[in-house]
PDB file of C-alpha atoms in Angstrom:
ATOM      1  CA  GLN A  90       0.189  -0.238   0.431  1.00 79.00           C
ATOM      2  CA  LEU A  91       1.162   3.529  -0.981  1.00 86.00           C
ATOM      3  CA  GLN A  92       1.583   5.436   2.269  1.00 94.00           C
ATOM      4  CA  LEU A  93       3.433   8.993   2.777  1.00 97.00           C
ATOM      5  CA  VAL A  94       4.385   9.274   6.318  1.00 97.00           C
ATOM      6  CA  GLU A  95       5.444  13.660   7.691  1.00 98.00           C
ATOM      7  CA  SER A  96       6.871  13.961  11.032  1.00 98.00           C
ATOM      8  CA  GLY A  97       9.733  16.872  12.144  1.00 98.00           C
ATOM      9  CA  GLY A  98       6.726  19.590  13.133  1.00 98.00           C
ATOM     10  CA  GLY A  99       6.229  21.146  16.291  1.00 98.00           C
ATOM     11  CA  LEU A 100       6.325  24.094  18.499  1.00 98.00           C
ATOM     12  CA  VAL A 101       8.520  26.262  17.458  1.00 98.00           C
ATOM     13  CA  GLN A 102       9.582  30.091  18.401  1.00 98.00           C
ATOM     14  CA  PRO A 103       9.889  32.780  15.626  1.00 98.00           C
ATOM     15  CA  GLY A 104      13.125  33.262  13.955  1.00 98.00           C
ATOM     16  CA  GLY A 105      13.281  28.984  14.828  1.00 98.00           C
ATOM     17  CA  SER A 106      13.770  26.441  12.523  1.00 98.00           C
ATOM     18  CA  LEU A 107      12.296  22.692  11.869  1.00 98.00           C
ATOM     19  CA  ARG A 108      12.967  19.828   9.631  1.00 98.00           C
ATOM     20  CA  LEU A 109      10.110  18.434   8.325  1.00 98.00           C
ATOM     21  CA  SER A 110      10.506  14.358   6.322  1.00 98.00           C
ATOM     22  CA  CYS A 111       8.468  12.786   4.246  1.00 98.00           C
ATOM     23  CA  ALA A 112       9.009   9.221   4.322  1.00 97.00           C
ATOM     24  CA  ALA A 113       7.415   6.854   1.759  1.00 94.00           C
ATOM     25  CA  SER A 114       6.705   2.876   2.036  1.00 91.00           C
ATOM     26  CA  GLY A 115       4.856   0.724  -0.481  1.00 90.00           C
ATOM     27  CA  PHE A 116       6.953   2.471  -3.107  1.00 89.00           C
ATOM     28  CA  THR A 117       9.924   3.808  -4.713  1.00 91.00           C
ATOM     29  CA  LEU A 118      10.473   8.132  -4.477  1.00 90.00           C
ATOM     30  CA  ASP A 119      12.801   7.679  -7.336  1.00 89.00           C
ATOM     31  CA  TYR A 120      10.189   7.993  -9.865  1.00 92.00           C
ATOM     32  CA  TYR A 121       7.714  10.432  -8.124  1.00 95.00           C
ATOM     33  CA  THR A 122       7.756  14.525  -7.830  1.00 96.00           C
ATOM     34  CA  ILE A 123       6.693  15.384  -4.398  1.00 97.00           C
ATOM     35  CA  GLY A 124       5.257  18.523  -3.259  1.00 98.00           C
ATOM     36  CA  TRP A 125       4.543  20.056  -0.048  1.00 98.00           C
ATOM     37  CA  PHE A 126       1.417  21.986   0.622  1.00 98.00           C
ATOM     38  CA  ARG A 127       0.326  23.802   4.018  1.00 98.00           C
ATOM     39  CA  GLN A 128      -3.033  24.340   5.954  1.00 98.00           C
ATOM     40  CA  ALA A 129      -3.926  27.074   8.114  1.00 97.00           C
ATOM     41  CA  PRO A 130      -7.173  26.868  10.055  1.00 93.00           C
ATOM     42  CA  GLY A 131      -9.891  28.210   7.782  1.00 95.00           C
ATOM     43  CA  LYS A 132      -7.612  29.570   4.876  1.00 97.00           C
ATOM     44  CA  GLU A 133      -7.045  26.495   1.792  1.00 97.00           C
ATOM     45  CA  ARG A 134      -4.102  24.586   1.248  1.00 97.00           C
ATOM     46  CA  GLU A 135      -1.556  26.249  -0.767  1.00 97.00           C
ATOM     47  CA  GLY A 136       1.893  24.898  -1.844  1.00 98.00           C
ATOM     48  CA  VAL A 137       4.883  25.805  -0.482  1.00 98.00           C
ATOM     49  CA  SER A 138       7.336  23.851  -2.266  1.00 98.00           C
ATOM     50  CA  CYS A 139       7.766  20.948  -4.922  1.00 98.00           C
ATOM     51  CA  ILE A 140      10.873  19.227  -6.298  1.00 97.00           C
ATOM     52  CA  SER A 141      11.259  16.933  -9.483  1.00 95.00           C
ATOM     53  CA  ARG A 142      11.829  12.984  -9.873  1.00 93.00           C
ATOM     54  CA  SER A 143      15.564  13.709  -9.826  1.00 89.00           C
ATOM     55  CA  GLY A 144      16.204  16.682  -7.678  1.00 89.00           C
ATOM     56  CA  GLY A 145      17.513  19.446 -10.470  1.00 90.00           C
ATOM     57  CA  SER A 146      14.167  21.214 -10.617  1.00 95.00           C
ATOM     58  CA  THR A 147      12.792  22.732  -7.206  1.00 97.00           C
ATOM     59  CA  ASN A 148       9.918  25.808  -6.777  1.00 97.00           C
ATOM     60  CA  TYR A 149       9.165  27.633  -3.864  1.00 98.00           C
ATOM     61  CA  ALA A 150       6.025  29.995  -3.326  1.00 98.00           C
ATOM     62  CA  ASP A 151       6.844  33.594  -2.736  1.00 97.00           C
ATOM     63  CA  SER A 152       6.018  33.785   0.594  1.00 96.00           C
ATOM     64  CA  VAL A 153       8.542  30.897   1.703  1.00 97.00           C
ATOM     65  CA  LYS A 154      11.638  31.827  -0.639  1.00 97.00           C
ATOM     66  CA  GLY A 155      14.861  32.240   0.680  1.00 97.00           C
ATOM     67  CA  ARG A 156      13.724  30.319   3.734  1.00 98.00           C
ATOM     68  CA  PHE A 157      12.403  26.971   2.791  1.00 98.00           C
ATOM     69  CA  THR A 158      14.535  24.248   0.951  1.00 98.00           C
ATOM     70  CA  ILE A 159      13.394  21.763  -0.106  1.00 98.00           C
ATOM     71  CA  SER A 160      15.895  18.276  -0.504  1.00 97.00           C
ATOM     72  CA  ARG A 161      15.611  14.572  -1.879  1.00 95.00           C
ATOM     73  CA  ASP A 162      17.452  11.657  -0.868  1.00 94.00           C
ATOM     74  CA  ASN A 163      15.992   8.658  -2.811  1.00 89.00           C
ATOM     75  CA  ALA A 164      18.527   6.144  -0.957  1.00 92.00           C
ATOM     76  CA  LYS A 165      16.894   6.527   2.105  1.00 94.00           C
ATOM     77  CA  ASN A 166      12.693   7.093   0.212  1.00 95.00           C
ATOM     78  CA  THR A 167      12.881  10.383   1.988  1.00 96.00           C
ATOM     79  CA  VAL A 168      11.976  13.978   1.149  1.00 97.00           C
ATOM     80  CA  TYR A 169      12.701  16.431   3.359  1.00 98.00           C
ATOM     81  CA  LEU A 170      11.533  20.393   4.070  1.00 98.00           C
ATOM     82  CA  GLN A 171      13.605  22.845   5.900  1.00 98.00           C
ATOM     83  CA  ILE A 172      11.774  25.927   7.256  1.00 98.00           C
ATOM     84  CA  ASN A 173      13.792  28.514   8.874  1.00 98.00           C
ATOM     85  CA  SER A 174      13.278  31.859  10.529  1.00 98.00           C
ATOM     86  CA  LEU A 175      10.079  30.873  10.723  1.00 98.00           C
ATOM     87  CA  LYS A 176       7.260  33.176  11.146  1.00 97.00           C
ATOM     88  CA  PRO A 177       3.884  32.890  13.209  1.00 97.00           C
ATOM     89  CA  GLU A 178       2.252  33.183   9.696  1.00 96.00           C
ATOM     90  CA  ASP A 179       3.981  30.029   8.489  1.00 98.00           C
ATOM     91  CA  THR A 180       1.435  28.263  11.104  1.00 98.00           C
ATOM     92  CA  ALA A 181      -0.020  25.263   9.718  1.00 98.00           C
ATOM     93  CA  VAL A 182      -0.601  21.355   9.256  1.00 98.00           C
ATOM     94  CA  TYR A 183       2.519  20.748   6.541  1.00 98.00           C
ATOM     95  CA  TYR A 184       1.746  18.248   4.179  1.00 98.00           C
ATOM     96  CA  CYS A 185       3.360  16.126   1.503  1.00 98.00           C
ATOM     97  CA  ALA A 186       2.144  14.599  -1.910  1.00 98.00           C
ATOM     98  CA  ALA A 187       3.500  12.984  -4.511  1.00 96.00           C
ATOM     99  CA  ASP A 188       2.920  12.053  -8.553  1.00 95.00           C
ATOM    100  CA  SER A 189       4.223  10.182 -11.509  1.00 92.00           C
ATOM    101  CA  SER A 190       3.098  12.454 -14.325  1.00 90.00           C
ATOM    102  CA  PHE A 191       5.977  14.791 -14.186  1.00 89.00           C
ATOM    103  CA  ILE A 192       9.683  13.544 -15.076  1.00 86.00           C
ATOM    104  CA  ARG A 193      11.839  16.802 -15.278  1.00 89.00           C
ATOM    105  CA  LEU A 194       9.128  19.815 -13.512  1.00 93.00           C
ATOM    106  CA  CYS A 195       7.299  19.885 -10.756  1.00 95.00           C
ATOM    107  CA  VAL A 196       4.211  21.978  -9.798  1.00 94.00           C
ATOM    108  CA  LEU A 197       2.449  23.960  -6.566  1.00 96.00           C
ATOM    109  CA  SER A 198      -1.019  22.959  -7.663  1.00 95.00           C
ATOM    110  CA  ARG A 199      -2.924  20.540  -5.534  1.00 94.00           C
ATOM    111  CA  SER A 200      -4.706  19.128  -8.481  1.00 94.00           C
ATOM    112  CA  GLY A 201      -1.248  17.899  -9.714  1.00 92.00           C
ATOM    113  CA  TYR A 202      -0.482  15.180  -6.764  1.00 96.00           C
ATOM    114  CA  ARG A 203      -2.564  12.003  -7.023  1.00 95.00           C
ATOM    115  CA  TYR A 204      -1.322  11.107  -3.411  1.00 95.00           C
ATOM    116  CA  TRP A 205      -0.927  12.773   0.005  1.00 97.00           C
ATOM    117  CA  GLY A 206       0.335  12.414   3.638  1.00 97.00           C
ATOM    118  CA  GLN A 207      -1.721  12.878   6.989  1.00 97.00           C
ATOM    119  CA  GLY A 208       0.005  15.862   7.732  1.00 98.00           C
ATOM    120  CA  THR A 209       2.305  17.426  10.811  1.00 98.00           C
ATOM    121  CA  GLN A 210       1.310  20.573  12.212  1.00 98.00           C
ATOM    122  CA  VAL A 211       3.787  23.311  12.690  1.00 98.00           C
ATOM    123  CA  THR A 212       2.958  26.050  15.135  1.00 98.00           C
ATOM    124  CA  VAL A 213       4.934  29.291  15.475  1.00 98.00           C
ATOM    125  CA  SER A 214       4.619  31.319  18.618  1.00 97.00           C
ATOM    126  CA  SER A 215       6.036  32.584  21.330  1.00 95.00           C
TER     127      SER A 215
END
């Protein structure tokens, strides 16, 4: 059974850092584009970052550029999202998603992903 499991969320003070992980089981991540999305209370789920199959192409939402870094370790079947300089507005449930449709590119659109994890909560507060 294809499964994505996020981890690494938590409560952090403004300016702090976290590293989120997205581990896959039941399939090999090598053939999948991975996206990270987040959903704050009362808001739509939005794409924050994505990475192509090889890792050669990445995208970031304007709101996170320069603070978030996505990477993948296909040998560990895991994708990471390093989040620095956290702000209260980064508070949300963070989800990873996977899809095999794209080869060299990735997209930040929810419709571009077929498989989703259950999410990990990130709370930024002093």
